[in-house]
Amino acid sequence: MEDIILLSHGNGGEATRKLIEEEILKYLGNEILEELLDSALIDIKGKVAFTTDSFVVSPIFFKGGDIGKLSIYGTINDLSVMGAKPLYISVGFILEEGLTLKDFRKILESMRSAIEECNVKVVTGDTKVVEKGKGDKIYINTTGIGIIEDGISWHGRKIEEGDIVIINGEIGEHGLSIMMERLGIKTEEVKSDLAPLHNLTLPLLKISSGIKFMRDPTRGGVAGVLNEIAQKYNVEIDIDEEKIPVKPWVKNASEILGIDPLYSANEGKVIIVADKKEEKKIMEFLRNHPLGQKAQVIGEINGMGKRVYLKTKMGTKRIIDPLKKDLLPRIC
Amino acid sequence: MEDIILLSHGNGGEATRKLIEEEILKYLGNEILEELLDSALIDIKGKVAFTTDSFVVSPIFFKGGDIGKLSIYGTINDLSVMGAKPLYISVGFILEEGLTLKDFRKILESMRSAIEECNVKVVTGDTKVVEKGKGDKIYINTTGIGIIEDGISWHGRKIEEGDIVIINGEIGEHGLSIMMERLGIKTEEVKSDLAPLHNLTLPLLKISSGIKFMRDPTRGGVAGVLNEIAQKYNVEIDIDEEKIPVKPWVKNASEILGIDPLYSANEGKVIIVADKKEEKKIMEFLRNHPLGQKAQVIGEINGMGKRVYLKTKMGTKRIIDPLKKDLLPRIC
């Protein structure tokens, strides 16, 4: 096989078959995918969560992960924050002519390991090739199906005054690490927080009935998710700058780049709104979890208002708007 | 709103929200999609078909359709040929900076009309923006979920000697029409055969228990699908050139371009392998269907062999290999 992707790999003939059978199936194969049918046939019963995400991150390899791992964890996380157990994933590749097979295999291997870790199956897929200059090495769409298990029931509309807002750890790492990579600044500590959240969110929903809302603050960051909650459920949210966990390198990078960590993407974080009565139980669970050791209650719900306020370290209070100005694109 | 897509439409902030709420939801919205949750919540019971496809066709508008309509029908067809009733679709857009909102709206309107026609719902979506020169106006991934209704049961492994091979109409139109478009040759008759197949395949499976295999011959064409069948089920397939329905313009275009219609993509065709005893019933159904008026029995299964043979009009017999040489890419 040639050592780069050619247009003929997308023509639906022999080269496509070889790419699928000799490369993709080698890494992602299982008894369902290997049938190579027009649709995968799967058995499902109950309430299903269904989510899609395209990944266009640049660079495709970065400290803490790559586009392959991101494409699996990203969809795992969109299912996990809905309280769904991830089961099946579809993968759609858009490959740019000239992508090296070496890089493609690295990405496939990274996906394989993420799939194994999350105990999901890639059951259906598609591969297209576009001419050089009409893509950027590789774009990946993943679409996921998960099952919402019986007994798990929660809904954002129950959010009310006095509820607490929790984050499971330090913020802003994914977005700022991608930006630092693009600038060629690589220090030891600069690293994406990329991680799958299913082993955190699903057990949490089982130990506490006080969870009212969960969402992973990716593009748009923590500020984006908090504004969504405030607007959707017509509540005011007050957060406390002192409580927001931020790594020192993120603080420095955010000053260099002029980007507030509150607006920077995360890929292993979840914002949780919960009943204050459950605070102790939830925080104890989180702090004992590998992905929650730096968990913090960062704020609370304060009546109606559709606004997010930040109490600064200096004691002043300012509005946190959703992102208006441009951040660098293609973070995820 | 600006009249072209900007990078800020992909930043996860205000511009993204506006694009989703004021453009995408306006066309594709429904009560599930409008929740804008991380995953759509849907109720499903039974055997599910799950399929994904990315669409990168160039040009994005062509005679007989556009990338929007193609992205819906393509996934509808992948579900339909598996005997599944299409229900839910996810849509992932990768927009290139500079795409005009006018074109995006035309595509959205075309998707809206296709969705309505096929009675499916877009329940979850994602929108990314890439820099000018890193895409080609718009790429669309659609992933579909369908239900295989009780009583429908068929499996390619039952294919045996004496079975007939049927096509529901004239072949090669989609691929050749896209190629003619690229050359700027636009005559009245040059047109894609793009059409949704669910209203053909699902009733057909109900009226006949003799259907053994169905697949839509898209990339790789009729020759590709026949070779897949021959290889997968270890059978020899003999087809008869005289029986293969081809429009005159397709014959001419194929001569100009040097591309055999057998290898050209179709987007409204299905290859059916069936028990010969059911021939009359199936052909009667097809010929009375708007998408089957030109249906033909084009060949038969002849024992073991993994090969496809064509009996030519001159009476000779030649092997039809799967596509080896390059066709123009980005047909679908």
Coordinates of C-alpha atoms in Angstrom, one line a residue, chain A residues 7-8 10-14 35-54 56 78-79 81-82 89-91 94 123-131 133-136 139 141 143 145 148 157 215-216 219-220 232 322-326 329-330 332, chain B residues 7-8 10-14 35-54 56 78-79 81-82 89-91 94 123-131 133-136 139 141 143 145 148 157 215-216 219-220 232 322-326 329-330 332:
Chain A
L7 CA -7.8 10.3 -4.3
S8 CA -8.3 6.7 -5.4
G10 CA -12.1 7.6 -2.0
N11 CA -13.4 6.2 -5.3
G12 CA -15.4 3.3 -3.9
G13 CA -13.4 0.6 -5.7
E14 CA -10.4 -1.5 -4.8
E35 CA -20.1 -7.0 8.3
L36 CA -19.6 -3.8 6.2
L37 CA -23.3 -3.4 5.6
D38 CA -25.0 -0.2 4.6
S39 CA -26.2 0.2 8.2
A40 CA -25.1 -1.5 11.4
L41 CA -27.7 -3.7 13.0
I42 CA -27.9 -3.3 16.7
D43 CA -30.4 -4.1 19.5
I44 CA -31.5 -1.3 21.7
K45 CA -34.3 -0.9 24.2
G46 CA -35.3 2.2 26.1
K47 CA -34.5 5.8 26.3
V48 CA -31.6 6.5 23.9
A49 CA -29.2 9.5 23.8
F50 CA -28.0 10.4 20.3
T51 CA -25.2 12.9 19.6
T52 CA -22.9 14.1 16.8
D53 CA -19.7 16.0 16.6
S54 CA -17.2 16.8 13.9
V56 CA -11.4 19.7 12.9
D78 CA -21.7 14.4 25.1
L79 CA -23.4 11.2 26.0
V81 CA -23.2 14.4 30.6
M82 CA -26.7 13.4 29.6
I89 CA -20.2 5.0 17.7
S90 CA -20.1 5.8 14.0
V91 CA -17.0 7.3 12.5
I94 CA -12.7 13.1 5.6
V123 CA -20.3 -0.2 14.4
T124 CA -20.5 1.8 11.2
G125 CA -18.2 4.2 9.2
D126 CA -17.5 6.1 6.1
T127 CA -14.3 7.4 4.4
K128 CA -14.1 10.2 1.9
V129 CA -11.0 11.7 0.3
V130 CA -10.8 15.3 -0.8
E131 CA -8.1 17.0 -3.0
G133 CA -5.9 22.0 -0.4
K134 CA -9.6 21.2 0.2
G135 CA -9.2 19.9 3.7
D136 CA -6.6 19.9 6.5
Y139 CA -11.5 15.7 9.8
N141 CA -17.2 13.0 12.6
T143 CA -21.9 10.1 16.2
I145 CA -25.7 6.2 20.8
I148 CA -30.2 6.1 29.7
R157 CA -35.8 22.7 34.5
R215 CA -22.7 19.8 30.6
D216 CA -19.1 19.7 29.4
R219 CA -16.0 25.5 22.8
G220 CA -17.1 28.7 24.5
K232 CA -32.4 28.7 29.1
P322 CA -21.1 34.7 26.4
L323 CA -18.1 34.9 24.1
K324 CA -18.5 37.8 21.6
K325 CA -15.0 38.4 20.3
D326 CA -13.2 35.8 18.2
P329 CA -11.0 28.6 15.7
R330 CA -10.6 24.8 15.3
C332 CA -11.9 20.8 18.8
Chain B
L7 CA -14.6 31.9 11.7
S8 CA -16.4 33.4 14.6
G10 CA -17.5 28.4 14.9
N11 CA -16.2 29.8 18.2
G12 CA -18.9 28.4 20.4
G13 CA -20.0 31.9 21.5
E14 CA -22.7 34.4 20.4
E35 CA -33.8 21.5 23.2
L36 CA -30.1 22.0 22.1
L37 CA -28.9 19.4 24.6
D38 CA -25.5 17.6 24.4
S39 CA -27.4 14.6 23.1
A40 CA -30.9 14.2 21.7
L41 CA -33.2 12.0 23.9
I42 CA -35.3 9.6 21.8
D43 CA -37.3 6.5 22.6
I44 CA -36.5 3.4 20.6
K45 CA -37.4 -0.2 20.8
G46 CA -36.2 -3.2 18.8
K47 CA -33.7 -3.9 16.1
V48 CA -32.0 -0.6 15.0
A49 CA -30.1 0.2 11.9
F50 CA -27.4 2.8 12.3
T51 CA -25.5 4.4 9.4
T52 CA -23.1 7.3 8.7
D53 CA -22.0 9.1 5.6
S54 CA -20.0 12.3 4.9
V56 CA -18.1 16.2 0.0
D78 CA -28.5 3.4 3.5
L79 CA -31.2 2.7 6.0
V81 CA -31.8 -0.9 1.7
M82 CA -31.3 -2.6 5.1
I89 CA -30.9 11.9 11.6
S90 CA -27.9 13.8 13.0
V91 CA -26.3 16.5 10.9
I94 CA -18.1 21.6 8.3
V123 CA -32.6 15.6 16.3
T124 CA -29.0 16.5 17.0
G125 CA -26.3 18.5 15.1
D126 CA -22.9 20.2 15.2
T127 CA -21.4 23.1 13.2
K128 CA -17.7 23.7 12.8
V129 CA -16.0 26.4 10.7
V130 CA -12.6 26.0 9.1
E131 CA -10.4 28.7 7.5
G133 CA -8.7 27.0 1.9
K134 CA -9.1 24.3 4.5
G135 CA -12.4 23.0 3.2
D136 CA -14.6 23.4 0.1
Y139 CA -19.1 19.2 4.0
N141 CA -22.1 14.4 7.7
T143 CA -25.9 9.8 10.6
I145 CA -31.2 5.7 12.9
I148 CA -36.4 -2.7 11.4
R157 CA -26.2 -15.4 3.2
R215 CA -27.8 -2.4 -1.7
D216 CA -27.7 1.1 -3.3
R219 CA -19.6 5.1 -5.3
G220 CA -18.1 2.2 -7.3
K232 CA -18.8 -11.8 0.2
P322 CA -14.3 -3.9 -9.1
L323 CA -13.1 -0.4 -9.9
K324 CA -9.3 -0.3 -10.1
K325 CA -8.4 2.9 -12.0
D326 CA -9.2 6.4 -10.7
P329 CA -13.4 11.8 -6.7
R330 CA -16.0 13.7 -4.7
C332 CA -21.0 12.1 -3.2

